[in-house]
Amino acid sequence: MSVHVTVISRKSCVQCNATYRALDGLGIEYRIVDVDELHEGAADELRALGFLQLPVVKVDGAGAWSGFRPDLIDGIEVAA
């Protein structure tokens, strides 16, 4: 079983690009979702959930966080 990672981001987001590089460096596959291409109000919904910055990284079975968090990225377990 593989881990599913979704990165909700925005173009020209420095922390988003750092997150992509960290995931790529660990060989972790992920899906990018541009917050500006989601429905109107999506950014407000994320803020209401406590995600105050981009990217929002969602890992199936392991929760979610916002911002560039190399400590949490390093903790993503990938099936061999």
Short mmCIF file of N, CA and C in Angstrom, two decimals:
data_model
loop_
_atom_site.label_atom_id
_atom_site.label_comp_id
_atom_site.label_asym_id
_atom_site.label_seq_id
_atom_site.Cartn_x
_atom_site.Cartn_y
_atom_site.Cartn_z
N MET A 1 0.85 -1.18 0.00
CA MET A 1 0.00 0.00 0.00
C MET A 1 0.89 1.24 0.00
N SER A 2 0.59 2.18 -0.86
CA SER A 2 1.40 3.40 -0.92
C SER A 2 0.70 4.52 -0.16
N VAL A 3 1.49 5.46 0.28
CA VAL A 3 0.95 6.62 0.99
C VAL A 3 0.47 7.64 -0.04
N HIS A 4 -0.62 8.32 0.26
CA HIS A 4 -1.16 9.34 -0.63
C HIS A 4 -0.93 10.70 0.01
N VAL A 5 -0.20 11.54 -0.70
CA VAL A 5 0.13 12.88 -0.20
C VAL A 5 -0.46 13.90 -1.17
N THR A 6 -1.17 14.88 -0.62
CA THR A 6 -1.72 15.97 -1.40
C THR A 6 -1.14 17.27 -0.87
N VAL A 7 -0.65 18.11 -1.77
CA VAL A 7 -0.10 19.41 -1.41
C VAL A 7 -1.01 20.48 -2.00
N ILE A 8 -1.70 21.21 -1.12
CA ILE A 8 -2.55 22.32 -1.56
C ILE A 8 -1.67 23.56 -1.53
N SER A 9 -1.51 24.18 -2.69
CA SER A 9 -0.52 25.24 -2.81
C SER A 9 -1.02 26.38 -3.67
N ARG A 10 -0.11 27.28 -3.97
CA ARG A 10 -0.40 28.42 -4.84
C ARG A 10 0.86 28.71 -5.65
N LYS A 11 0.67 29.16 -6.87
CA LYS A 11 1.83 29.52 -7.70
C LYS A 11 2.66 30.58 -7.00
N SER A 12 3.94 30.54 -7.19
CA SER A 12 4.91 31.48 -6.62
C SER A 12 4.95 31.47 -5.10
N CYS A 13 4.67 30.32 -4.51
CA CYS A 13 4.72 30.15 -3.05
C CYS A 13 6.07 29.52 -2.70
N VAL A 14 6.90 30.26 -1.99
CA VAL A 14 8.25 29.80 -1.66
C VAL A 14 8.21 28.55 -0.79
N GLN A 15 7.35 28.54 0.23
CA GLN A 15 7.27 27.37 1.11
C GLN A 15 6.72 26.15 0.37
N CYS A 16 5.86 26.39 -0.61
CA CYS A 16 5.33 25.29 -1.42
C CYS A 16 6.46 24.66 -2.23
N ASN A 17 7.27 25.50 -2.87
CA ASN A 17 8.39 24.98 -3.66
C ASN A 17 9.38 24.23 -2.79
N ALA A 18 9.64 24.70 -1.58
CA ALA A 18 10.54 23.99 -0.66
C ALA A 18 9.95 22.63 -0.29
N THR A 19 8.64 22.58 -0.12
CA THR A 19 7.97 21.31 0.20
C THR A 19 8.10 20.33 -0.95
N TYR A 20 7.89 20.81 -2.19
CA TYR A 20 8.05 19.93 -3.36
C TYR A 20 9.46 19.35 -3.40
N ARG A 21 10.46 20.21 -3.19
CA ARG A 21 11.86 19.75 -3.24
C ARG A 21 12.13 18.70 -2.17
N ALA A 22 11.61 18.92 -0.97
CA ALA A 22 11.83 17.95 0.12
C ALA A 22 11.16 16.62 -0.20
N LEU A 23 9.94 16.66 -0.70
CA LEU A 23 9.24 15.42 -1.06
C LEU A 23 9.96 14.71 -2.20
N ASP A 24 10.38 15.48 -3.21
CA ASP A 24 11.12 14.89 -4.33
C ASP A 24 12.41 14.25 -3.85
N GLY A 25 13.10 14.92 -2.94
CA GLY A 25 14.37 14.40 -2.43
C GLY A 25 14.23 13.08 -1.71
N LEU A 26 13.05 12.84 -1.14
CA LEU A 26 12.79 11.58 -0.45
C LEU A 26 12.11 10.56 -1.35
N GLY A 27 11.84 10.94 -2.59
CA GLY A 27 11.19 10.03 -3.52
C GLY A 27 9.72 9.80 -3.21
N ILE A 28 9.09 10.76 -2.55
CA ILE A 28 7.67 10.64 -2.19
C ILE A 28 6.82 11.26 -3.30
N GLU A 29 5.90 10.48 -3.81
CA GLU A 29 4.99 10.98 -4.84
C GLU A 29 3.88 11.78 -4.17
N TYR A 30 3.40 12.80 -4.86
CA TYR A 30 2.36 13.66 -4.30
C TYR A 30 1.54 14.26 -5.42
N ARG A 31 0.38 14.74 -5.04
CA ARG A 31 -0.52 15.41 -5.98
C ARG A 31 -0.58 16.87 -5.57
N ILE A 32 -0.49 17.77 -6.55
CA ILE A 32 -0.56 19.20 -6.29
C ILE A 32 -1.96 19.70 -6.63
N VAL A 33 -2.55 20.46 -5.71
CA VAL A 33 -3.84 21.09 -5.93
C VAL A 33 -3.64 22.59 -5.71
N ASP A 34 -3.92 23.39 -6.73
CA ASP A 34 -3.79 24.84 -6.63
C ASP A 34 -5.02 25.40 -5.92
N VAL A 35 -4.80 26.05 -4.79
CA VAL A 35 -5.91 26.57 -3.99
C VAL A 35 -6.75 27.56 -4.80
N ASP A 36 -6.14 28.25 -5.75
CA ASP A 36 -6.87 29.22 -6.56
C ASP A 36 -7.77 28.55 -7.60
N GLU A 37 -7.58 27.26 -7.83
CA GLU A 37 -8.42 26.53 -8.78
C GLU A 37 -9.53 25.75 -8.08
N LEU A 38 -9.55 25.79 -6.76
CA LEU A 38 -10.63 25.17 -6.00
C LEU A 38 -11.84 26.11 -6.00
N HIS A 39 -12.92 25.68 -5.39
CA HIS A 39 -14.13 26.51 -5.36
C HIS A 39 -13.89 27.81 -4.60
N GLU A 40 -14.71 28.79 -4.90
CA GLU A 40 -14.60 30.08 -4.22
C GLU A 40 -14.78 29.88 -2.72
N GLY A 41 -13.91 30.47 -1.94
CA GLY A 41 -13.99 30.33 -0.49
C GLY A 41 -13.13 29.21 0.07
N ALA A 42 -12.45 28.46 -0.78
CA ALA A 42 -11.64 27.34 -0.30
C ALA A 42 -10.54 27.81 0.64
N ALA A 43 -9.89 28.92 0.31
CA ALA A 43 -8.82 29.43 1.17
C ALA A 43 -9.39 29.82 2.53
N ASP A 44 -10.58 30.40 2.55
CA ASP A 44 -11.21 30.76 3.83
C ASP A 44 -11.55 29.51 4.64
N GLU A 45 -11.99 28.45 3.97
CA GLU A 45 -12.29 27.20 4.66
C GLU A 45 -11.03 26.61 5.29
N LEU A 46 -9.92 26.66 4.57
CA LEU A 46 -8.67 26.15 5.12
C LEU A 46 -8.26 26.95 6.35
N ARG A 47 -8.39 28.27 6.29
CA ARG A 47 -8.06 29.11 7.45
C ARG A 47 -8.96 28.77 8.64
N ALA A 48 -10.24 28.53 8.38
CA ALA A 48 -11.18 28.19 9.45
C ALA A 48 -10.81 26.88 10.12
N LEU A 49 -10.14 26.00 9.39
CA LEU A 49 -9.69 24.72 9.95
C LEU A 49 -8.35 24.86 10.68
N GLY A 50 -7.80 26.07 10.68
CA GLY A 50 -6.55 26.30 11.39
C GLY A 50 -5.30 26.30 10.53
N PHE A 51 -5.47 26.13 9.23
CA PHE A 51 -4.32 26.15 8.32
C PHE A 51 -4.11 27.60 7.88
N LEU A 52 -3.11 28.25 8.47
CA LEU A 52 -2.95 29.69 8.28
C LEU A 52 -1.95 30.06 7.20
N GLN A 53 -1.28 29.07 6.62
CA GLN A 53 -0.32 29.36 5.55
C GLN A 53 -0.29 28.19 4.58
N LEU A 54 0.25 28.46 3.41
CA LEU A 54 0.41 27.41 2.40
C LEU A 54 1.86 26.95 2.42
N PRO A 55 2.11 25.74 2.01
CA PRO A 55 1.15 24.75 1.55
C PRO A 55 0.42 24.08 2.71
N VAL A 56 -0.71 23.48 2.39
CA VAL A 56 -1.35 22.55 3.31
C VAL A 56 -1.03 21.17 2.76
N VAL A 57 -0.38 20.36 3.59
CA VAL A 57 0.03 19.02 3.18
C VAL A 57 -0.86 18.02 3.90
N LYS A 58 -1.55 17.18 3.13
CA LYS A 58 -2.43 16.16 3.68
C LYS A 58 -1.83 14.79 3.37
N VAL A 59 -1.64 14.00 4.41
CA VAL A 59 -1.10 12.65 4.26
C VAL A 59 -2.16 11.68 4.75
N ASP A 60 -2.65 10.82 3.85
CA ASP A 60 -3.69 9.87 4.24
C ASP A 60 -3.23 9.06 5.44
N GLY A 61 -4.08 9.01 6.45
CA GLY A 61 -3.80 8.22 7.64
C GLY A 61 -2.84 8.87 8.62
N ALA A 62 -2.32 10.05 8.29
CA ALA A 62 -1.34 10.68 9.18
C ALA A 62 -1.66 12.15 9.45
N GLY A 63 -2.79 12.64 8.99
CA GLY A 63 -3.16 14.02 9.28
C GLY A 63 -2.70 15.02 8.25
N ALA A 64 -2.62 16.27 8.69
CA ALA A 64 -2.27 17.37 7.79
C ALA A 64 -1.58 18.47 8.58
N TRP A 65 -0.86 19.31 7.85
CA TRP A 65 -0.19 20.47 8.45
C TRP A 65 -0.07 21.55 7.41
N SER A 66 0.30 22.74 7.87
CA SER A 66 0.51 23.84 6.93
C SER A 66 1.92 24.39 7.08
N GLY A 67 2.39 24.98 5.97
CA GLY A 67 3.74 25.53 5.94
C GLY A 67 4.77 24.49 5.56
N PHE A 68 6.00 24.94 5.38
CA PHE A 68 7.10 24.04 5.06
C PHE A 68 7.57 23.40 6.35
N ARG A 69 7.37 22.09 6.49
CA ARG A 69 7.69 21.36 7.71
C ARG A 69 8.58 20.15 7.39
N PRO A 70 9.88 20.38 7.21
CA PRO A 70 10.77 19.26 6.87
C PRO A 70 10.76 18.17 7.93
N ASP A 71 10.53 18.53 9.19
CA ASP A 71 10.48 17.53 10.25
C ASP A 71 9.32 16.56 10.03
N LEU A 72 8.18 17.06 9.59
CA LEU A 72 7.04 16.19 9.33
C LEU A 72 7.18 15.46 8.00
N ILE A 73 7.77 16.12 7.02
CA ILE A 73 8.00 15.45 5.73
C ILE A 73 8.92 14.25 5.93
N ASP A 74 9.96 14.42 6.73
CA ASP A 74 10.88 13.31 7.01
C ASP A 74 10.18 12.14 7.69
N GLY A 75 9.06 12.42 8.38
CA GLY A 75 8.34 11.37 9.09
C GLY A 75 7.33 10.62 8.25
N ILE A 76 7.15 11.01 6.99
CA ILE A 76 6.21 10.30 6.13
C ILE A 76 6.78 8.93 5.81
N GLU A 77 6.01 7.91 6.12
CA GLU A 77 6.46 6.54 5.86
C GLU A 77 5.94 6.10 4.50
N VAL A 78 6.87 5.68 3.67
CA VAL A 78 6.53 5.22 2.32
C VAL A 78 6.68 3.71 2.29
N ALA A 79 5.67 3.03 1.75
CA ALA A 79 5.74 1.57 1.65
C ALA A 79 6.87 1.17 0.72
N ALA A 80 7.57 0.13 1.10
CA ALA A 80 8.71 -0.34 0.29
C ALA A 80 8.23 -1.12 -0.90
#
